[in-house]
mmCIF file of C-alpha atoms in Angstrom:
data_model
loop_
_atom_site.group_PDB
_atom_site.id
_atom_site.type_symbol
_atom_site.label_atom_id
_atom_site.label_comp_id
_atom_site.label_asym_id
_atom_site.label_seq_id
_atom_site.Cartn_x
_atom_site.Cartn_y
_atom_site.Cartn_z
ATOM 1 C CA MET A 10 165.482 -201.794 208.384
ATOM 2 C CA GLY A 11 162.011 -202.747 207.271
ATOM 3 C CA GLN A 12 160.036 -201.192 204.462
ATOM 4 C CA ASN A 13 157.547 -199.551 206.876
ATOM 5 C CA THR A 14 160.366 -198.030 208.870
ATOM 6 C CA LEU A 15 161.917 -196.493 205.756
ATOM 7 C CA LYS A 16 158.521 -195.151 204.706
ATOM 8 C CA ASN A 17 157.881 -193.596 208.131
ATOM 9 C CA THR A 18 161.355 -192.017 208.158
ATOM 10 C CA ALA A 19 160.811 -190.534 204.714
ATOM 11 C CA ASN A 20 157.414 -189.167 205.710
ATOM 12 C CA SER A 21 158.913 -187.644 208.836
ATOM 13 C CA ASP A 22 161.682 -185.950 206.808
ATOM 14 C CA ILE A 23 159.149 -184.581 204.321
ATOM 15 C CA SER A 24 156.946 -183.300 207.141
ATOM 16 C CA THR A 25 159.906 -181.595 208.814
ATOM 17 C CA LEU A 26 160.981 -180.061 205.514
ATOM 18 C CA GLY A 27 157.433 -178.860 204.886
ATOM 19 C CA ARG A 28 157.162 -177.228 208.306
ATOM 20 C CA LYS A 29 160.528 -175.536 207.789
ATOM 21 C CA ARG A 30 159.457 -174.136 204.453
ATOM 22 C CA VAL A 31 156.181 -172.884 205.945
ATOM 23 C CA GLU A 32 158.073 -171.251 208.803
ATOM 24 C CA GLU A 33 160.493 -169.613 206.357
ATOM 25 C CA ALA A 34 157.597 -168.398 204.230
ATOM 26 C CA LEU A 35 155.891 -166.963 207.307
ATOM 27 C CA GLN A 36 159.098 -165.254 208.421
ATOM 28 C CA GLU A 37 159.602 -163.793 204.953
ATOM 29 C CA ASN A 38 156.020 -162.582 204.901
ATOM 30 C CA GLU A 39 156.481 -160.951 208.307
ATOM 31 C CA ARG A 40 159.713 -159.336 207.111
ATOM 32 C CA VAL A 41 158.052 -157.922 203.998
ATOM 33 C CA THR A 42 155.067 -156.699 206.009
ATOM 34 C CA SER A 43 157.342 -155.108 208.624
ATOM 35 C CA THR A 44 159.416 -153.410 205.916
ATOM 36 C CA LEU A 45 156.309 -152.018 204.248
ATOM 37 C CA LEU A 46 154.832 -150.771 207.520
ATOM 38 C CA ASN A 47 158.082 -149.142 208.619
ATOM 39 C CA ASN A 48 158.552 -147.317 205.319
ATOM 40 C CA LEU A 49 155.050 -145.967 204.873
ATOM 41 C CA PRO A 50 154.846 -142.138 205.213
ATOM 42 C CA GLY A 51 152.507 -142.335 208.182
ATOM 43 C CA MET A 52 151.176 -144.947 210.568
ATOM 44 C CA VAL A 53 149.039 -148.067 210.257
ATOM 45 C CA TYR A 54 146.629 -148.730 213.112
ATOM 46 C CA ARG A 55 144.069 -151.106 214.568
ATOM 47 C CA CYS A 56 141.707 -149.695 217.167
ATOM 48 C CA LEU A 57 138.427 -150.301 218.953
ATOM 49 C CA ASN A 58 135.292 -148.383 218.074
ATOM 50 C CA ASP A 59 134.961 -146.943 221.573
ATOM 51 C CA GLU A 60 134.917 -143.419 223.008
ATOM 52 C CA HIS A 61 138.738 -143.338 223.179
ATOM 53 C CA TRP A 62 139.539 -144.975 219.821
ATOM 54 C CA THR A 63 141.595 -147.356 221.972
ATOM 55 C CA MET A 64 144.572 -148.489 219.900
ATOM 56 C CA GLU A 65 145.521 -152.174 219.738
ATOM 57 C CA PHE A 66 148.321 -151.807 217.178
ATOM 58 C CA LEU A 67 150.374 -148.885 215.816
ATOM 59 C CA SER A 68 153.209 -149.088 213.310
ATOM 60 C CA ASN A 69 156.617 -147.498 213.792
ATOM 61 C CA GLY A 70 155.505 -144.359 211.925
ATOM 62 C CA CYS A 71 153.623 -143.285 215.045
ATOM 63 C CA PRO A 72 156.396 -141.139 216.640
ATOM 64 C CA ASP A 73 157.047 -139.148 213.450
ATOM 65 C CA LEU A 74 153.346 -138.419 213.084
ATOM 66 C CA THR A 75 152.246 -137.829 216.681
ATOM 67 C CA GLY A 76 155.424 -137.416 218.734
ATOM 68 C CA TYR A 77 154.314 -140.320 220.933
ATOM 69 C CA LEU A 78 155.752 -143.840 221.063
ATOM 70 C CA PRO A 79 153.275 -146.578 220.064
ATOM 71 C CA GLY A 80 153.313 -147.919 223.649
ATOM 72 C CA GLU A 81 152.160 -144.545 224.982
ATOM 73 C CA ILE A 82 148.974 -144.656 222.906
ATOM 74 C CA ILE A 83 148.214 -148.396 222.720
ATOM 75 C CA GLY A 84 145.737 -149.263 225.445
ATOM 76 C CA ASN A 85 145.514 -145.541 226.327
ATOM 77 C CA ASN A 86 148.575 -145.992 228.548
ATOM 78 C CA VAL A 87 149.564 -142.304 228.491
ATOM 79 C CA ILE A 88 147.091 -140.707 226.134
ATOM 80 C CA SER A 89 144.216 -141.851 223.937
ATOM 81 C CA PHE A 90 143.991 -141.119 220.240
ATOM 82 C CA GLN A 91 140.720 -139.299 220.960
ATOM 83 C CA GLN A 92 142.757 -136.801 222.990
ATOM 84 C CA ILE A 93 145.292 -136.396 220.166
ATOM 85 C CA ILE A 94 142.579 -135.358 217.697
ATOM 86 C CA HIS A 95 142.079 -131.571 217.687
ATOM 87 C CA PRO A 96 139.146 -130.668 220.010
ATOM 88 C CA ASP A 97 137.351 -128.811 217.211
ATOM 89 C CA ASP A 98 137.477 -131.875 214.934
ATOM 90 C CA ARG A 99 136.539 -134.684 217.324
ATOM 91 C CA ILE A 100 132.788 -134.581 216.742
ATOM 92 C CA SER A 101 133.033 -134.520 212.944
ATOM 93 C CA VAL A 102 135.581 -137.373 212.920
ATOM 94 C CA ARG A 103 133.348 -139.588 215.052
ATOM 95 C CA SER A 104 130.136 -138.833 213.161
ATOM 96 C CA ASN A 105 131.761 -139.484 209.777
ATOM 97 C CA VAL A 106 133.292 -142.790 210.898
ATOM 98 C CA GLN A 107 130.053 -144.031 212.455
ATOM 99 C CA ALA A 108 128.055 -143.134 209.332
ATOM 100 C CA THR A 109 130.319 -145.223 207.085
ATOM 101 C CA LEU A 110 130.478 -148.116 209.542
ATOM 102 C CA ARG A 111 126.686 -148.398 209.461
ATOM 103 C CA GLU A 112 126.936 -148.898 205.700
ATOM 104 C CA LYS A 113 130.023 -151.138 206.099
ATOM 105 C CA LYS A 114 132.027 -148.924 203.755
ATOM 106 C CA SER A 115 135.563 -147.571 203.973
ATOM 107 C CA PHE A 116 136.039 -143.975 205.119
ATOM 108 C CA GLN A 117 138.383 -141.113 204.250
ATOM 109 C CA LEU A 118 138.883 -138.199 206.642
ATOM 110 C CA THR A 119 140.841 -134.968 206.817
ATOM 111 C CA TYR A 120 141.306 -133.447 210.274
ATOM 112 C CA ARG A 121 143.821 -131.974 212.691
ATOM 113 C CA ILE A 122 145.820 -133.539 215.513
ATOM 114 C CA ARG A 123 147.987 -132.088 218.268
ATOM 115 C CA THR A 124 151.381 -133.690 218.695
ATOM 116 C CA LYS A 125 153.218 -134.389 221.920
ATOM 117 C CA GLU A 126 155.238 -131.195 221.332
ATOM 118 C CA GLY A 127 152.026 -129.159 221.085
ATOM 119 C CA ASN A 128 152.217 -128.626 217.322
ATOM 120 C CA GLU A 129 149.146 -128.793 215.102
ATOM 121 C CA LYS A 130 149.150 -131.108 212.090
ATOM 122 C CA TRP A 131 146.673 -131.840 209.334
ATOM 123 C CA VAL A 132 146.256 -135.570 208.628
ATOM 124 C CA TRP A 133 144.482 -137.705 206.061
ATOM 125 C CA GLU A 134 143.047 -141.039 207.203
ATOM 126 C CA GLN A 135 141.629 -143.973 205.316
ATOM 127 C CA GLY A 136 140.163 -146.938 207.163
ATOM 128 C CA GLN A 137 137.389 -149.483 207.413
ATOM 129 C CA GLY A 138 135.640 -151.703 209.892
ATOM 130 C CA VAL A 139 136.694 -155.306 210.541
ATOM 131 C CA PHE A 140 133.592 -157.476 210.900
ATOM 132 C CA SER A 141 133.090 -161.094 212.048
ATOM 133 C CA ALA A 142 131.302 -163.681 209.938
ATOM 134 C CA GLU A 143 128.167 -162.821 211.904
ATOM 135 C CA GLY A 144 128.516 -159.127 211.019
ATOM 136 C CA GLU A 145 129.760 -158.011 214.431
ATOM 137 C CA LEU A 146 132.197 -155.043 214.367
ATOM 138 C CA LEU A 147 135.489 -156.217 215.856
ATOM 139 C CA ALA A 148 137.804 -153.267 215.231
ATOM 140 C CA LEU A 149 138.856 -150.504 212.848
ATOM 141 C CA GLU A 150 141.960 -150.753 210.684
ATOM 142 C CA GLY A 151 143.485 -148.062 208.551
ATOM 143 C CA PHE A 152 146.281 -145.670 207.685
ATOM 144 C CA ILE A 153 146.958 -142.039 208.758
ATOM 145 C CA THR A 154 149.461 -139.705 207.062
ATOM 146 C CA ASP A 155 150.634 -136.116 207.497
ATOM 147 C CA ILE A 156 149.274 -133.639 204.900
ATOM 148 C CA THR A 157 150.228 -130.454 206.758
ATOM 149 C CA GLU A 158 152.500 -129.169 204.002
ATOM 150 C CA ARG A 159 149.880 -129.728 201.299
ATOM 151 C CA LYS A 160 147.176 -128.137 203.437
ATOM 152 C CA ARG A 161 149.465 -125.205 204.257
ATOM 153 C CA ALA A 162 150.255 -124.603 200.579
ATOM 154 C CA GLU A 163 146.537 -124.636 199.725
ATOM 155 C CA THR A 164 145.741 -122.211 202.549
ATOM 156 C CA GLU A 165 148.587 -119.864 201.590
ATOM 157 C CA SER A 166 147.465 -119.799 197.965
ATOM 158 C CA LYS A 167 143.869 -119.114 198.984
ATOM 159 C CA SER A 168 144.958 -116.352 201.361
ATOM 160 C CA ILE A 169 146.967 -114.507 198.698
ATOM 161 C CA SER A 170 144.102 -114.916 196.214
ATOM 162 C CA GLU A 171 141.685 -113.335 198.719
ATOM 163 C CA ILE A 172 144.032 -110.377 199.164
ATOM 164 C CA ILE A 173 144.318 -109.815 195.410
ATOM 165 C CA LYS A 174 140.529 -109.976 194.999
ATOM 166 C CA GLY A 175 140.148 -107.651 197.965
ATOM 167 C CA VAL A 176 141.333 -104.714 195.874
ATOM 168 C CA THR A 177 138.062 -104.797 193.936
ATOM 169 C CA ASN A 178 135.847 -106.318 196.655
ATOM 170 C CA THR A 179 136.499 -103.623 199.292
ATOM 171 C CA SER A 180 135.395 -100.009 199.170
ATOM 172 C CA ASN A 181 138.319 -98.409 201.000
ATOM 173 C CA LEU A 182 141.761 -99.032 202.481
ATOM 174 C CA ASP A 183 140.466 -99.752 205.988
ATOM 175 C CA GLU A 184 138.209 -102.531 204.679
ATOM 176 C CA LEU A 185 141.093 -103.943 202.641
ATOM 177 C CA LEU A 186 143.382 -104.049 205.688
ATOM 178 C CA LYS A 187 140.694 -105.886 207.692
ATOM 179 C CA LEU A 188 140.402 -108.424 204.879
ATOM 180 C CA ILE A 189 144.203 -108.848 204.795
ATOM 181 C CA HIS A 190 144.174 -109.529 208.543
ATOM 182 C CA GLN A 191 141.453 -112.184 208.233
ATOM 183 C CA SER A 192 143.277 -113.833 205.309
ATOM 184 C CA ILE A 193 146.601 -114.013 207.170
ATOM 185 C CA LYS A 194 144.856 -115.467 210.261
ATOM 186 C CA LYS A 195 143.919 -118.515 208.195
ATOM 187 C CA VAL A 196 147.620 -119.307 207.720
ATOM 188 C CA LEU A 197 149.334 -118.281 210.953
ATOM 189 C CA TYR A 198 148.738 -116.754 214.389
ATOM 190 C CA ALA A 199 147.770 -113.112 213.852
ATOM 191 C CA GLU A 200 145.991 -111.969 217.012
ATOM 192 C CA ASN A 201 148.682 -109.303 217.326
ATOM 193 C CA LEU A 202 149.129 -107.696 213.907
ATOM 194 C CA PHE A 203 149.676 -104.203 212.594
ATOM 195 C CA VAL A 204 150.329 -102.460 209.294
ATOM 196 C CA ALA A 205 152.384 -99.261 209.445
ATOM 197 C CA LEU A 206 152.391 -97.111 206.286
ATOM 198 C CA TYR A 207 154.938 -94.396 205.544
ATOM 199 C CA ASP A 208 153.719 -90.926 204.547
ATOM 200 C CA LYS A 209 156.381 -89.188 202.448
ATOM 201 C CA GLU A 210 154.836 -85.763 202.922
ATOM 202 C CA THR A 211 154.824 -85.887 206.717
ATOM 203 C CA GLU A 212 157.741 -88.373 206.998
ATOM 204 C CA LEU A 213 155.701 -90.323 209.563
ATOM 205 C CA LEU A 214 154.906 -94.001 210.054
ATOM 206 C CA ASP A 215 151.159 -94.299 210.572
ATOM 207 C CA MET A 216 149.507 -97.409 212.079
ATOM 208 C CA ARG A 217 146.697 -97.811 209.524
ATOM 209 C CA PHE A 218 145.683 -101.178 211.027
ATOM 210 C CA PHE A 219 146.406 -102.324 214.572
ATOM 211 C CA VAL A 220 145.166 -105.219 216.725
ATOM 212 C CA ASP A 221 147.002 -106.225 219.902
ATOM 213 C CA LYS A 222 146.329 -108.023 223.190
ATOM 214 C CA TYR A 223 148.208 -105.536 225.351
ATOM 215 C CA ASP A 224 149.268 -102.349 223.575
ATOM 216 C CA SER A 225 147.038 -99.513 222.323
ATOM 217 C CA VAL A 226 147.378 -97.886 218.904
ATOM 218 C CA PRO A 227 150.437 -95.602 218.894
ATOM 219 C CA PRO A 228 150.167 -92.174 217.195
ATOM 220 C CA PRO A 229 151.969 -91.485 213.879
ATOM 221 C CA SER A 230 155.676 -91.062 214.547
ATOM 222 C CA ARG A 231 158.931 -90.415 212.758
ATOM 223 C CA ILE A 232 161.154 -93.368 211.916
ATOM 224 C CA GLY A 233 162.919 -94.051 215.186
ATOM 225 C CA LYS A 234 164.853 -97.049 216.467
ATOM 226 C CA GLY A 235 162.143 -99.611 217.152
ATOM 227 C CA LYS A 236 161.989 -103.023 215.466
ATOM 228 C CA THR A 237 159.503 -101.693 212.916
ATOM 229 C CA ALA A 238 161.815 -98.836 211.976
ATOM 230 C CA TYR A 239 164.752 -101.270 211.781
ATOM 231 C CA VAL A 240 162.988 -103.405 209.143
ATOM 232 C CA PHE A 241 161.817 -100.291 207.274
ATOM 233 C CA ARG A 242 165.343 -98.827 207.124
ATOM 234 C CA HIS A 243 166.991 -102.086 206.033
ATOM 235 C CA GLY A 244 164.171 -103.133 203.711
ATOM 236 C CA ARG A 245 164.397 -106.840 204.514
ATOM 237 C CA PRO A 246 162.152 -109.259 206.458
ATOM 238 C CA MET A 247 163.144 -110.320 209.949
ATOM 239 C CA LEU A 248 162.161 -113.064 212.407
ATOM 240 C CA MET A 249 163.275 -111.951 215.860
ATOM 241 C CA ASN A 250 163.074 -113.795 219.177
ATOM 242 C CA GLN A 251 163.844 -112.257 222.573
ATOM 243 C CA ARG A 252 167.527 -113.195 222.422
ATOM 244 C CA MET A 253 168.004 -111.506 219.042
ATOM 245 C CA SER A 254 166.036 -108.482 220.229
ATOM 246 C CA GLU A 255 168.226 -108.109 223.311
ATOM 247 C CA GLN A 256 171.365 -108.470 221.186
ATOM 248 C CA LEU A 257 170.273 -105.695 218.809
ATOM 249 C CA GLN A 258 169.423 -103.514 221.795
ATOM 250 C CA GLU A 259 172.905 -104.058 223.248
ATOM 251 C CA GLU A 260 174.418 -103.115 219.874
ATOM 252 C CA GLY A 261 172.364 -99.928 219.804
ATOM 253 C CA GLU A 262 170.508 -100.946 216.650
ATOM 254 C CA ILE A 263 167.032 -100.899 218.170
ATOM 255 C CA GLU A 264 165.183 -99.617 221.220
ATOM 256 C CA LEU A 265 162.366 -101.370 223.071
ATOM 257 C CA VAL A 266 158.926 -100.037 222.140
ATOM 258 C CA GLY A 267 155.751 -101.493 223.652
ATOM 259 C CA THR A 268 155.260 -104.831 225.407
ATOM 260 C CA PRO A 269 158.170 -107.184 224.568
ATOM 261 C CA PRO A 270 156.958 -110.250 222.594
ATOM 262 C CA ALA A 271 158.351 -113.770 222.792
ATOM 263 C CA ILE A 272 158.764 -113.685 219.011
ATOM 264 C CA TRP A 273 158.330 -110.923 216.416
ATOM 265 C CA LEU A 274 158.024 -111.188 212.624
ATOM 266 C CA GLY A 275 158.151 -108.126 210.365
ATOM 267 C CA VAL A 276 158.218 -107.815 206.565
ATOM 268 C CA PRO A 277 158.593 -104.694 204.416
ATOM 269 C CA LEU A 278 155.735 -103.779 202.084
ATOM 270 C CA ARG A 279 157.566 -103.024 198.873
ATOM 271 C CA THR A 280 156.286 -101.754 195.541
ATOM 272 C CA GLN A 281 158.421 -101.749 192.389
ATOM 273 C CA SER A 282 159.995 -98.441 193.385
ATOM 274 C CA GLU A 283 160.033 -98.211 197.171
ATOM 275 C CA VAL A 284 159.111 -99.544 200.615
ATOM 276 C CA ILE A 285 155.713 -98.094 201.559
ATOM 277 C CA GLY A 286 155.345 -99.668 204.986
ATOM 278 C CA ILE A 287 155.725 -102.668 207.288
ATOM 279 C CA LEU A 288 153.511 -105.625 208.229
ATOM 280 C CA VAL A 289 154.172 -107.161 211.654
ATOM 281 C CA VAL A 290 152.838 -110.160 213.586
ATOM 282 C CA GLN A 291 153.970 -111.086 217.080
ATOM 283 C CA HIS A 292 153.289 -113.578 219.869
ATOM 284 C CA TYR A 293 153.745 -112.687 223.518
ATOM 285 C CA GLU A 294 153.848 -116.202 224.994
ATOM 286 C CA ASN A 295 155.029 -118.798 222.459
ATOM 287 C CA GLU A 296 158.554 -118.233 221.145
ATOM 288 C CA ASN A 297 157.982 -120.999 218.580
ATOM 289 C CA ALA A 298 154.800 -119.466 217.170
ATOM 290 C CA TYR A 299 156.555 -118.544 213.899
ATOM 291 C CA ASP A 300 159.253 -120.213 211.818
ATOM 292 C CA ARG A 301 161.059 -119.778 208.509
ATOM 293 C CA ARG A 302 157.992 -121.052 206.628
ATOM 294 C CA ASP A 303 155.902 -118.233 208.108
ATOM 295 C CA LEU A 304 158.607 -115.723 207.222
ATOM 296 C CA GLU A 305 158.678 -116.987 203.631
ATOM 297 C CA PHE A 306 154.878 -116.851 203.361
ATOM 298 C CA LEU A 307 154.585 -113.271 204.648
ATOM 299 C CA THR A 308 157.517 -112.195 202.478
ATOM 300 C CA SER A 309 155.873 -113.609 199.341
ATOM 301 C CA ALA A 310 152.490 -112.195 200.356
ATOM 302 C CA ALA A 311 153.974 -108.777 201.173
ATOM 303 C CA ASP A 312 154.469 -107.857 197.504
ATOM 304 C CA GLN A 313 150.809 -108.549 196.744
ATOM 305 C CA ILE A 314 149.745 -106.741 199.916
ATOM 306 C CA ALA A 315 151.870 -103.701 199.016
ATOM 307 C CA LEU A 316 150.425 -103.625 195.502
ATOM 308 C CA ALA A 317 146.877 -103.942 196.849
ATOM 309 C CA ILE A 318 147.449 -101.166 199.402
ATOM 310 C CA GLU A 319 149.033 -98.871 196.818
ATOM 311 C CA ARG A 320 146.166 -99.355 194.378
ATOM 312 C CA LYS A 321 143.626 -98.685 197.110
ATOM 313 C CA ARG A 322 145.489 -95.538 198.167
ATOM 314 C CA VAL A 323 145.478 -94.313 194.568
ATOM 315 C CA GLU A 324 141.738 -94.998 194.356
ATOM 316 C CA GLU A 325 141.117 -93.035 197.547
ATOM 317 C CA ALA A 326 143.293 -90.168 196.293
ATOM 318 C CA LEU A 327 141.325 -90.053 193.028
ATOM 319 C CA GLN A 328 138.038 -90.121 194.927
ATOM 320 C CA ALA A 329 139.237 -87.261 197.134
ATOM 321 C CA SER A 330 140.375 -85.346 194.044
ATOM 322 C CA GLU A 331 136.976 -85.834 192.425
ATOM 323 C CA ILE A 332 135.242 -84.548 195.543
ATOM 324 C CA VAL A 333 137.461 -81.458 195.611
ATOM 325 C CA HIS A 334 136.924 -80.911 191.880
ATOM 326 C CA ARG A 335 133.167 -81.213 192.297
ATOM 327 C CA GLN A 336 133.168 -78.780 195.217
ATOM 328 C CA LEU A 337 135.237 -76.292 193.211
ATOM 329 C CA ALA A 338 132.888 -76.664 190.254
ATOM 330 C CA GLU A 339 129.898 -75.987 192.505
ATOM 331 C CA ARG A 340 131.562 -72.896 193.949
ATOM 332 C CA GLN A 341 132.526 -71.737 190.460
ATOM 333 C CA SER A 342 128.962 -72.191 189.236
ATOM 334 C CA THR A 343 127.622 -70.219 192.220
ATOM 335 C CA LEU A 344 130.074 -67.401 191.536
ATOM 336 C CA LEU A 345 129.234 -67.239 187.808
ATOM 337 C CA ASP A 346 125.508 -67.237 188.502
ATOM 338 C CA ALA A 347 125.976 -64.194 190.741
ATOM 339 C CA LEU A 348 127.467 -62.145 187.865
ATOM 340 C CA PRO A 349 125.083 -60.099 185.654
ATOM 341 C CA ALA A 350 127.152 -60.642 182.472
ATOM 342 C CA ARG A 351 126.235 -63.480 180.083
ATOM 343 C CA ILE A 352 129.108 -65.968 180.529
ATOM 344 C CA CYS A 353 129.989 -69.326 179.003
ATOM 345 C CA LEU A 354 133.058 -71.474 179.723
ATOM 346 C CA LEU A 355 134.944 -73.065 176.833
ATOM 347 C CA ASP A 356 137.360 -76.001 176.743
ATOM 348 C CA LYS A 357 140.561 -75.904 174.682
ATOM 349 C CA ASN A 358 138.649 -76.882 171.538
ATOM 350 C CA GLY A 359 136.114 -74.105 171.918
ATOM 351 C CA ASP A 360 133.271 -76.365 173.092
ATOM 352 C CA ILE A 361 130.910 -74.868 175.687
ATOM 353 C CA ILE A 362 131.213 -76.739 178.996
ATOM 354 C CA ASP A 363 129.152 -74.476 181.280
ATOM 355 C CA VAL A 364 126.998 -71.329 181.243
ATOM 356 C CA ASN A 365 125.664 -69.013 183.952
ATOM 357 C CA LYS A 366 122.109 -67.937 184.723
ATOM 358 C CA SER A 367 122.370 -64.696 182.745
ATOM 359 C CA TRP A 368 123.323 -66.686 179.642
ATOM 360 C CA LYS A 369 120.338 -69.004 180.143
ATOM 361 C CA HIS A 370 117.944 -66.077 180.629
ATOM 362 C CA PHE A 371 119.249 -64.449 177.450
ATOM 363 C CA ALA A 372 118.736 -67.699 175.536
ATOM 364 C CA ILE A 373 115.157 -68.022 176.782
ATOM 365 C CA GLU A 374 114.370 -64.406 175.896
ATOM 366 C CA ASN A 375 115.598 -65.079 172.366
ATOM 367 C CA ASP A 376 113.446 -68.194 171.981
ATOM 368 C CA TYR A 377 116.282 -70.781 172.326
ATOM 369 C CA SER A 378 114.523 -74.136 172.004
ATOM 370 C CA GLY A 379 116.998 -76.557 173.635
ATOM 371 C CA ASP A 380 117.382 -77.261 177.352
ATOM 372 C CA ASP A 381 121.175 -77.498 177.206
ATOM 373 C CA PHE A 382 121.619 -73.793 176.463
ATOM 374 C CA GLY A 383 124.399 -74.611 174.027
ATOM 375 C CA VAL A 384 126.498 -76.779 176.368
ATOM 376 C CA GLY A 385 128.405 -79.290 174.236
ATOM 377 C CA THR A 386 128.313 -77.202 171.036
ATOM 378 C CA ASN A 387 131.372 -75.508 169.559
ATOM 379 C CA TYR A 388 131.077 -71.780 170.267
ATOM 380 C CA LEU A 389 133.756 -70.813 167.729
ATOM 381 C CA LYS A 390 132.024 -72.584 164.839
ATOM 382 C CA THR A 391 128.672 -71.115 165.883
ATOM 383 C CA CYS A 392 130.120 -67.589 165.765
ATOM 384 C CA GLU A 393 131.888 -68.182 162.453
ATOM 385 C CA SER A 394 128.765 -69.556 160.801
ATOM 386 C CA SER A 395 126.545 -66.648 161.876
ATOM 387 C CA ASN A 396 124.680 -64.894 159.037
ATOM 388 C CA SER A 397 122.892 -62.340 161.201
ATOM 389 C CA GLU A 398 123.460 -58.603 161.107
ATOM 390 C CA PHE A 399 126.100 -59.181 163.815
ATOM 391 C CA ALA A 400 128.044 -61.724 161.728
ATOM 392 C CA ASP A 401 131.187 -59.595 161.474
ATOM 393 C CA LYS A 402 131.196 -59.008 165.218
ATOM 394 C CA ALA A 403 130.638 -62.724 165.855
ATOM 395 C CA LYS A 404 133.680 -63.612 163.682
ATOM 396 C CA GLU A 405 135.805 -61.141 165.659
ATOM 397 C CA VAL A 406 134.677 -62.810 168.881
ATOM 398 C CA ALA A 407 135.615 -66.227 167.453
ATOM 399 C CA ASP A 408 139.064 -64.987 166.380
ATOM 400 C CA GLY A 409 139.643 -63.462 169.824
ATOM 401 C CA CYS A 410 138.624 -66.647 171.619
ATOM 402 C CA ARG A 411 140.828 -68.735 169.331
ATOM 403 C CA ALA A 412 143.815 -66.486 170.068
ATOM 404 C CA VAL A 413 143.272 -66.873 173.831
ATOM 405 C CA LEU A 414 142.810 -70.634 173.597
ATOM 406 C CA SER A 415 145.986 -71.022 171.546
ATOM 407 C CA GLY A 416 147.994 -68.898 173.973
ATOM 408 C CA LYS A 417 148.642 -66.062 171.495
ATOM 409 C CA SER A 418 146.645 -63.626 173.601
ATOM 410 C CA ASN A 419 145.589 -63.366 177.233
ATOM 411 C CA GLN A 420 142.447 -61.255 176.679
#
């Protein structure tokens, strides 16, 4: 074998070995890339910048995120990604992406999607444009991940905070209950919601707040055998679908009241000492409208809601008491003014708290200079310090008043 032949053979072997190593390196790189893509908590994508966001590539995280297989979305075979984006968020998503593409910057978005099962998810997306050497936009590449749990936790926290602040930001219980309804709506479906409060004096459950698609507000009623009464009696939250409702009816535990919902969620409103009422949400069509997470949220919120309601009820009771007290004081003043005798009212310390017209006229006739007519001064000390010709009589009056105030005498 000649020298050239040996050299050519050696070069051929080296070339083959080199190609094999390159192929192995490429395979390893593909394996690493595939492993990374398949283990990311979300999906990697490549799409066109068209009206459909037509997908050219989707990683294996697509089904967990959207419910669809990659092949159902790629090329808009079954559905486009534009259709998966929540209708209320489509315009903002497009405008934000286009604005960053014009500046050739990366973008970050937070928006909602609707999965194949019909569920709503919050997602976070980061992506950027892929441009040619000439600056032509070829595609978009990026990553989308599910942030529903984080978004839900933020919304729940904000909702409870609004309810707590509502105690001071609302003027009465009705306003507070409206605020509670609006706060809960930000977390879960609450188009059918009511708050029933128990009145211990009348022993009735009163619907203090009630919104419903089908039923009208029921009058106050005694605790019967409806679902609301069942939760009130047992004092524990309950998530009840139609099957569970029918089972409890068969067992005689509850009776059907109102339009039957597909799913019903009720939680007791409990203070430190007792259950003061019930909060209920229900859905008439979707039996999957609520889950254990919703039950846990309303249960945790119920304590704050009960506290807020109780404080507002106390405030209203105090306001009512003040009105009654003021009305009684006005009537008392009218009655005293009608009497010809000179009368002053004393508190337990002997301070003058009110006087009638006859007293005021007497003071004016005797050249009393103040406009308070003695209100706020201590009548007993005034009598005891008298040095007029009626000083002895004044001291007797002071002793008599002191005896009455101390309970030693009733006249």
